Amino acid sequence: MTDSLPRPAAPPRGPAPPAEDRRHVIRRRSLTLLIIVLLIGIPAGYLVISANQSRDSGKVKEAKYSATGLTEGWPSKLQRRLYEVPVPVPSSEVAYYETNNWKTSRLYVQFETTSAGLDAFLGGIDVSRDDLERDRAAIGDRERRVTGWRFDGPGPWWGLVREQPDPAPSQEVLVDLEDPDRPMVYVVARTVP
């Protein structure tokens, strides 16, 4: 019975393969090390760079949302559209502040513009200069405390309140026309979701 089982083939008799020379070993190991560095180092470097960018972005957002008063600069286009505050071009001394809670969202904006810019802004909220009332305190004490606005300059001060049904935003506008060519405009836009 044992004669019918196949026997493993005998290893071929011949010369053994030559041993690797030292230079070939070093080259093979260097190539292996390079491949490992490329497969691990590049993704790891990408992760480090991404983490730093993400952390920096978080710091910028944290600074933006932890602001407790007016921030120099223009409100975003989305904010201007949502609150219907069309800041005209050209404008200078632009600053804004947004507050949100479960009841009401408010956008506070100030800017200095030209006489034509004032007309463009008022037209953008569907009112005109004729709707402005002299010495009307359109912006209340609460909003003044939030922003630090003080309306005790020589003026003349002109104001209006534009009410709209919710959820459309309502605006309180106060204009300092001390220099009619460079009016300073203060706006509080409020929306109730």
PDB file of C-alpha atoms in Angstrom:
ATOM      1  CA  MET A   1       0.000   0.000   0.000  1.00  0.00           C
ATOM      2  CA  THR A   2       2.757   2.427   0.646  1.00  0.00           C
ATOM      3  CA  ASP A   3       4.075   1.992  -2.841  1.00  0.00           C
ATOM      4  CA  SER A   4       1.043   3.762  -4.338  1.00  0.00           C
ATOM      5  CA  LEU A   5       1.520   7.075  -2.498  1.00  0.00           C
ATOM      6  CA  PRO A   6       3.372   9.738  -4.411  1.00  0.00           C
ATOM      7  CA  ARG A   7       6.660  10.832  -2.993  1.00  0.00           C
ATOM      8  CA  PRO A   8       7.691  14.484  -2.771  1.00  0.00           C
ATOM      9  CA  ALA A   9      10.066  15.526  -5.446  1.00  0.00           C
ATOM     10  CA  ALA A  10      13.615  15.913  -4.371  1.00  0.00           C
ATOM     11  CA  PRO A  11      14.955  19.454  -4.385  1.00  0.00           C
ATOM     12  CA  PRO A  12      16.891  20.190  -7.523  1.00  0.00           C
ATOM     13  CA  ARG A  13      20.513  19.740  -7.065  1.00  0.00           C
ATOM     14  CA  GLY A  14      22.444  22.683  -8.208  1.00  0.00           C
ATOM     15  CA  PRO A  15      24.266  25.722  -7.042  1.00  0.00           C
ATOM     16  CA  ALA A  16      22.614  27.805  -4.299  1.00  0.00           C
ATOM     17  CA  PRO A  17      21.554  31.338  -5.303  1.00  0.00           C
ATOM     18  CA  PRO A  18      24.268  33.870  -4.633  1.00  0.00           C
ATOM     19  CA  ALA A  19      23.947  35.906  -1.408  1.00  0.00           C
ATOM     20  CA  GLU A  20      22.939  39.575  -1.784  1.00  0.00           C
ATOM     21  CA  ASP A  21      25.856  41.904  -1.803  1.00  0.00           C
ATOM     22  CA  ARG A  22      25.901  44.702   0.780  1.00  0.00           C
ATOM     23  CA  ARG A  23      25.083  47.450  -1.711  1.00  0.00           C
ATOM     24  CA  HIS A  24      21.946  45.656  -2.906  1.00  0.00           C
ATOM     25  CA  VAL A  25      20.783  45.103   0.709  1.00  0.00           C
ATOM     26  CA  ILE A  26      21.229  48.808   1.507  1.00  0.00           C
ATOM     27  CA  ARG A  27      19.354  49.837  -1.653  1.00  0.00           C
ATOM     28  CA  ARG A  28      16.434  47.448  -0.909  1.00  0.00           C
ATOM     29  CA  ARG A  29      16.160  48.639   2.703  1.00  0.00           C
ATOM     30  CA  SER A  30      16.320  52.302   1.629  1.00  0.00           C
ATOM     31  CA  LEU A  31      13.548  51.731  -0.890  1.00  0.00           C
ATOM     32  CA  THR A  32      11.436  49.996   1.794  1.00  0.00           C
ATOM     33  CA  LEU A  33      12.024  52.902   4.206  1.00  0.00           C
ATOM     34  CA  LEU A  34      11.056  55.440   1.534  1.00  0.00           C
ATOM     35  CA  ILE A  35       7.821  53.585   0.807  1.00  0.00           C
ATOM     36  CA  ILE A  36       6.950  53.469   4.522  1.00  0.00           C
ATOM     37  CA  VAL A  37       7.640  57.200   4.912  1.00  0.00           C
ATOM     38  CA  LEU A  38       5.479  57.990   1.887  1.00  0.00           C
ATOM     39  CA  LEU A  39       2.622  55.747   3.014  1.00  0.00           C
ATOM     40  CA  ILE A  40       2.609  56.975   6.624  1.00  0.00           C
ATOM     41  CA  GLY A  41       4.324  60.376   6.635  1.00  0.00           C
ATOM     42  CA  ILE A  42       2.289  62.114   3.943  1.00  0.00           C
ATOM     43  CA  PRO A  43      -1.157  61.260   5.411  1.00  0.00           C
ATOM     44  CA  ALA A  44       0.122  62.114   8.903  1.00  0.00           C
ATOM     45  CA  GLY A  45       1.424  65.467   7.671  1.00  0.00           C
ATOM     46  CA  TYR A  46      -1.899  66.143   5.968  1.00  0.00           C
ATOM     47  CA  LEU A  47      -3.746  65.391   9.227  1.00  0.00           C
ATOM     48  CA  VAL A  48      -1.506  67.783  11.175  1.00  0.00           C
ATOM     49  CA  ILE A  49      -2.044  70.590   8.645  1.00  0.00           C
ATOM     50  CA  SER A  50      -5.827  69.954   8.599  1.00  0.00           C
ATOM     51  CA  ALA A  51      -6.013  69.970  12.375  1.00  0.00           C
ATOM     52  CA  ASN A  52      -4.161  73.298  12.564  1.00  0.00           C
ATOM     53  CA  GLN A  53      -6.410  74.875   9.934  1.00  0.00           C
ATOM     54  CA  SER A  54      -9.505  73.593  11.697  1.00  0.00           C
ATOM     55  CA  ARG A  55      -8.310  74.906  15.053  1.00  0.00           C
ATOM     56  CA  ASP A  56      -7.510  78.320  13.540  1.00  0.00           C
ATOM     57  CA  SER A  57     -10.954  78.440  11.929  1.00  0.00           C
ATOM     58  CA  GLY A  58     -12.525  77.621  15.281  1.00  0.00           C
ATOM     59  CA  LYS A  59     -10.636  80.469  16.948  1.00  0.00           C
ATOM     60  CA  VAL A  60     -11.878  82.931  14.332  1.00  0.00           C
ATOM     61  CA  LYS A  61     -15.467  81.730  14.760  1.00  0.00           C
ATOM     62  CA  GLU A  62     -15.136  81.800  18.537  1.00  0.00           C
ATOM     63  CA  ALA A  63     -13.922  85.402  18.416  1.00  0.00           C
ATOM     64  CA  LYS A  64     -16.767  86.344  16.073  1.00  0.00           C
ATOM     65  CA  TYR A  65     -19.487  84.745  18.168  1.00  0.00           C
ATOM     66  CA  SER A  66     -18.099  85.797  21.535  1.00  0.00           C
ATOM     67  CA  ALA A  67     -18.117  89.467  20.550  1.00  0.00           C
ATOM     68  CA  THR A  68     -20.110  91.554  22.996  1.00  0.00           C
ATOM     69  CA  GLY A  69     -20.421  94.722  20.991  1.00  0.00           C
ATOM     70  CA  LEU A  70     -20.028  96.213  17.574  1.00  0.00           C
ATOM     71  CA  THR A  71     -17.466  94.564  15.327  1.00  0.00           C
ATOM     72  CA  GLU A  72     -15.736  96.670  12.705  1.00  0.00           C
ATOM     73  CA  GLY A  73     -16.544  95.509   9.209  1.00  0.00           C
ATOM     74  CA  TRP A  74     -19.484  94.669   6.993  1.00  0.00           C
ATOM     75  CA  PRO A  75     -22.177  92.207   7.982  1.00  0.00           C
ATOM     76  CA  SER A  76     -22.270  89.213   5.667  1.00  0.00           C
ATOM     77  CA  LYS A  77     -24.443  89.321   2.567  1.00  0.00           C
ATOM     78  CA  LEU A  78     -26.677  86.707   4.179  1.00  0.00           C
ATOM     79  CA  GLN A  79     -27.157  88.846   7.295  1.00  0.00           C
ATOM     80  CA  ARG A  80     -27.913  91.921   5.198  1.00  0.00           C
ATOM     81  CA  ARG A  81     -30.450  89.978   3.165  1.00  0.00           C
ATOM     82  CA  LEU A  82     -32.141  88.249   6.150  1.00  0.00           C
ATOM     83  CA  TYR A  83     -32.502  91.460   8.140  1.00  0.00           C
ATOM     84  CA  GLU A  84     -33.144  93.604   5.042  1.00  0.00           C
ATOM     85  CA  VAL A  85     -30.348  96.068   5.817  1.00  0.00           C
ATOM     86  CA  PRO A  86     -28.921  97.119   2.424  1.00  0.00           C
ATOM     87  CA  VAL A  87     -25.710  98.907   3.442  1.00  0.00           C
ATOM     88  CA  PRO A  88     -24.980 101.192   0.477  1.00  0.00           C
ATOM     89  CA  VAL A  89     -21.729 101.483  -1.392  1.00  0.00           C
ATOM     90  CA  PRO A  90     -19.776 103.643  -0.682  1.00  0.00           C
ATOM     91  CA  SER A  91     -19.952 103.488   3.105  1.00  0.00           C
ATOM     92  CA  SER A  92     -17.319 103.914   5.778  1.00  0.00           C
ATOM     93  CA  GLU A  93     -17.113 103.364   9.529  1.00  0.00           C
ATOM     94  CA  VAL A  94     -19.198 100.215   9.020  1.00  0.00           C
ATOM     95  CA  ALA A  95     -19.708  98.091  12.122  1.00  0.00           C
ATOM     96  CA  TYR A  96     -22.261  95.486  13.142  1.00  0.00           C
ATOM     97  CA  TYR A  97     -23.342  93.141  15.917  1.00  0.00           C
ATOM     98  CA  GLU A  98     -25.846  90.289  15.836  1.00  0.00           C
ATOM     99  CA  THR A  99     -27.712  88.735  18.744  1.00  0.00           C
ATOM    100  CA  ASN A 100     -29.851  85.619  18.578  1.00  0.00           C
ATOM    101  CA  ASN A 101     -32.023  83.844  21.090  1.00  0.00           C
ATOM    102  CA  TRP A 102     -35.076  81.622  20.921  1.00  0.00           C
ATOM    103  CA  LYS A 103     -37.454  84.602  20.781  1.00  0.00           C
ATOM    104  CA  THR A 104     -35.824  87.332  18.724  1.00  0.00           C
ATOM    105  CA  SER A 105     -32.821  87.897  16.485  1.00  0.00           C
ATOM    106  CA  ARG A 106     -31.362  91.379  16.062  1.00  0.00           C
ATOM    107  CA  LEU A 107     -28.761  92.915  13.770  1.00  0.00           C
ATOM    108  CA  TYR A 108     -27.228  96.242  14.819  1.00  0.00           C
ATOM    109  CA  VAL A 109     -25.490  98.130  12.005  1.00  0.00           C
ATOM    110  CA  GLN A 110     -23.886 101.548  11.749  1.00  0.00           C
ATOM    111  CA  PHE A 111     -22.328 103.189   8.720  1.00  0.00           C
ATOM    112  CA  GLU A 112     -21.412 106.572   7.308  1.00  0.00           C
ATOM    113  CA  THR A 113     -22.422 107.125   3.716  1.00  0.00           C
ATOM    114  CA  THR A 114     -23.097 109.833   1.155  1.00  0.00           C
ATOM    115  CA  SER A 115     -26.354 111.703   0.640  1.00  0.00           C
ATOM    116  CA  ALA A 116     -27.100 109.474  -2.368  1.00  0.00           C
ATOM    117  CA  GLY A 117     -26.127 106.420  -0.288  1.00  0.00           C
ATOM    118  CA  LEU A 118     -28.665 107.412   2.365  1.00  0.00           C
ATOM    119  CA  ASP A 119     -31.353 107.676  -0.295  1.00  0.00           C
ATOM    120  CA  ALA A 120     -30.331 104.272  -1.690  1.00  0.00           C
ATOM    121  CA  PHE A 121     -30.469 102.703   1.795  1.00  0.00           C
ATOM    122  CA  LEU A 122     -33.894 104.192   2.549  1.00  0.00           C
ATOM    123  CA  GLY A 123     -35.173 103.075  -0.867  1.00  0.00           C
ATOM    124  CA  GLY A 124     -33.816  99.586  -0.130  1.00  0.00           C
ATOM    125  CA  ILE A 125     -36.105  99.320   2.891  1.00  0.00           C
ATOM    126  CA  ASP A 126     -39.067 100.827   1.005  1.00  0.00           C
ATOM    127  CA  VAL A 127     -39.112 104.229   2.726  1.00  0.00           C
ATOM    128  CA  SER A 128     -37.889 107.710   1.789  1.00  0.00           C
ATOM    129  CA  ARG A 129     -36.518 110.808   3.488  1.00  0.00           C
ATOM    130  CA  ASP A 130     -40.086 112.050   3.852  1.00  0.00           C
ATOM    131  CA  ASP A 131     -40.720 109.164   6.292  1.00  0.00           C
ATOM    132  CA  LEU A 132     -37.933 110.358   8.630  1.00  0.00           C
ATOM    133  CA  GLU A 133     -39.149 112.353  11.639  1.00  0.00           C
ATOM    134  CA  ARG A 134     -36.954 115.023  13.216  1.00  0.00           C
ATOM    135  CA  ASP A 135     -35.785 114.275  16.779  1.00  0.00           C
ATOM    136  CA  ARG A 136     -37.543 110.888  16.840  1.00  0.00           C
ATOM    137  CA  ALA A 137     -35.760 108.501  19.216  1.00  0.00           C
ATOM    138  CA  ALA A 138     -36.303 105.468  16.997  1.00  0.00           C
ATOM    139  CA  ILE A 139     -33.662 103.336  18.736  1.00  0.00           C
ATOM    140  CA  GLY A 140     -34.508 102.455  22.318  1.00  0.00           C
ATOM    141  CA  ASP A 141     -32.407 102.454  25.488  1.00  0.00           C
ATOM    142  CA  ARG A 142     -31.940  98.666  25.426  1.00  0.00           C
ATOM    143  CA  GLU A 143     -30.349  98.769  21.976  1.00  0.00           C
ATOM    144  CA  ARG A 144     -28.177 101.731  22.995  1.00  0.00           C
ATOM    145  CA  ARG A 145     -26.849  99.808  25.988  1.00  0.00           C
ATOM    146  CA  VAL A 146     -26.096  96.726  23.860  1.00  0.00           C
ATOM    147  CA  THR A 147     -24.093  98.680  21.287  1.00  0.00           C
ATOM    148  CA  GLY A 148     -22.786 101.586  23.335  1.00  0.00           C
ATOM    149  CA  TRP A 149     -24.394 104.066  20.940  1.00  0.00           C
ATOM    150  CA  ARG A 150     -24.888 107.590  22.303  1.00  0.00           C
ATOM    151  CA  PHE A 151     -27.139 109.958  20.444  1.00  0.00           C
ATOM    152  CA  ASP A 152     -26.391 113.148  22.314  1.00  0.00           C
ATOM    153  CA  GLY A 153     -24.439 114.978  19.596  1.00  0.00           C
ATOM    154  CA  PRO A 154     -25.658 118.194  18.018  1.00  0.00           C
ATOM    155  CA  GLY A 155     -27.645 116.402  15.293  1.00  0.00           C
ATOM    156  CA  PRO A 156     -30.075 117.059  13.722  1.00  0.00           C
ATOM    157  CA  TRP A 157     -31.320 113.516  14.375  1.00  0.00           C
ATOM    158  CA  TRP A 158     -33.947 111.947  12.182  1.00  0.00           C
ATOM    159  CA  GLY A 159     -35.600 108.606  12.873  1.00  0.00           C
ATOM    160  CA  LEU A 160     -38.189 106.128  11.716  1.00  0.00           C
ATOM    161  CA  VAL A 161     -39.513 102.722  12.674  1.00  0.00           C
ATOM    162  CA  ARG A 162     -40.498 100.352   9.885  1.00  0.00           C
ATOM    163  CA  GLU A 163     -42.758  97.618  11.258  1.00  0.00           C
ATOM    164  CA  GLN A 164     -43.491  94.476   9.261  1.00  0.00           C
ATOM    165  CA  PRO A 165     -45.512  91.372  10.155  1.00  0.00           C
ATOM    166  CA  ASP A 166     -43.442  88.457  11.494  1.00  0.00           C
ATOM    167  CA  PRO A 167     -41.259  86.806  10.335  1.00  0.00           C
ATOM    168  CA  ALA A 168     -40.253  89.727   8.086  1.00  0.00           C
ATOM    169  CA  PRO A 169     -37.732  91.969   9.841  1.00  0.00           C
ATOM    170  CA  SER A 170     -38.646  95.333  11.318  1.00  0.00           C
ATOM    171  CA  GLN A 171     -36.108  98.173  11.308  1.00  0.00           C
ATOM    172  CA  GLU A 172     -35.440 101.076  13.637  1.00  0.00           C
ATOM    173  CA  VAL A 173     -33.400 103.729  11.831  1.00  0.00           C
ATOM    174  CA  LEU A 174     -31.711 106.807  13.237  1.00  0.00           C
ATOM    175  CA  VAL A 175     -29.786 109.218  10.999  1.00  0.00           C
ATOM    176  CA  ASP A 176     -27.364 111.917  12.146  1.00  0.00           C
ATOM    177  CA  LEU A 177     -27.462 114.692   9.553  1.00  0.00           C
ATOM    178  CA  GLU A 178     -24.928 117.001  11.228  1.00  0.00           C
ATOM    179  CA  ASP A 179     -23.014 116.770   7.929  1.00  0.00           C
ATOM    180  CA  PRO A 180     -25.714 116.318   5.254  1.00  0.00           C
ATOM    181  CA  ASP A 181     -23.091 115.172   2.741  1.00  0.00           C
ATOM    182  CA  ARG A 182     -21.833 112.418   5.108  1.00  0.00           C
ATOM    183  CA  PRO A 183     -24.843 111.185   7.137  1.00  0.00           C
ATOM    184  CA  MET A 184     -24.223 108.608   9.868  1.00  0.00           C
ATOM    185  CA  VAL A 185     -26.866 105.873   9.909  1.00  0.00           C
ATOM    186  CA  TYR A 186     -27.730 103.570  12.816  1.00  0.00           C
ATOM    187  CA  VAL A 187     -30.019 100.591  12.237  1.00  0.00           C
ATOM    188  CA  VAL A 188     -31.508  97.927  14.489  1.00  0.00           C
ATOM    189  CA  ALA A 189     -33.232  95.191  12.521  1.00  0.00           C
ATOM    190  CA  ARG A 190     -35.319  92.704  14.484  1.00  0.00           C
ATOM    191  CA  THR A 191     -36.909  89.469  13.345  1.00  0.00           C
ATOM    192  CA  VAL A 192     -39.023  86.955  15.205  1.00  0.00           C
ATOM    193  CA  PRO A 193     -38.811  83.430  13.794  1.00  0.00           C
TER     194      PRO A 193
END
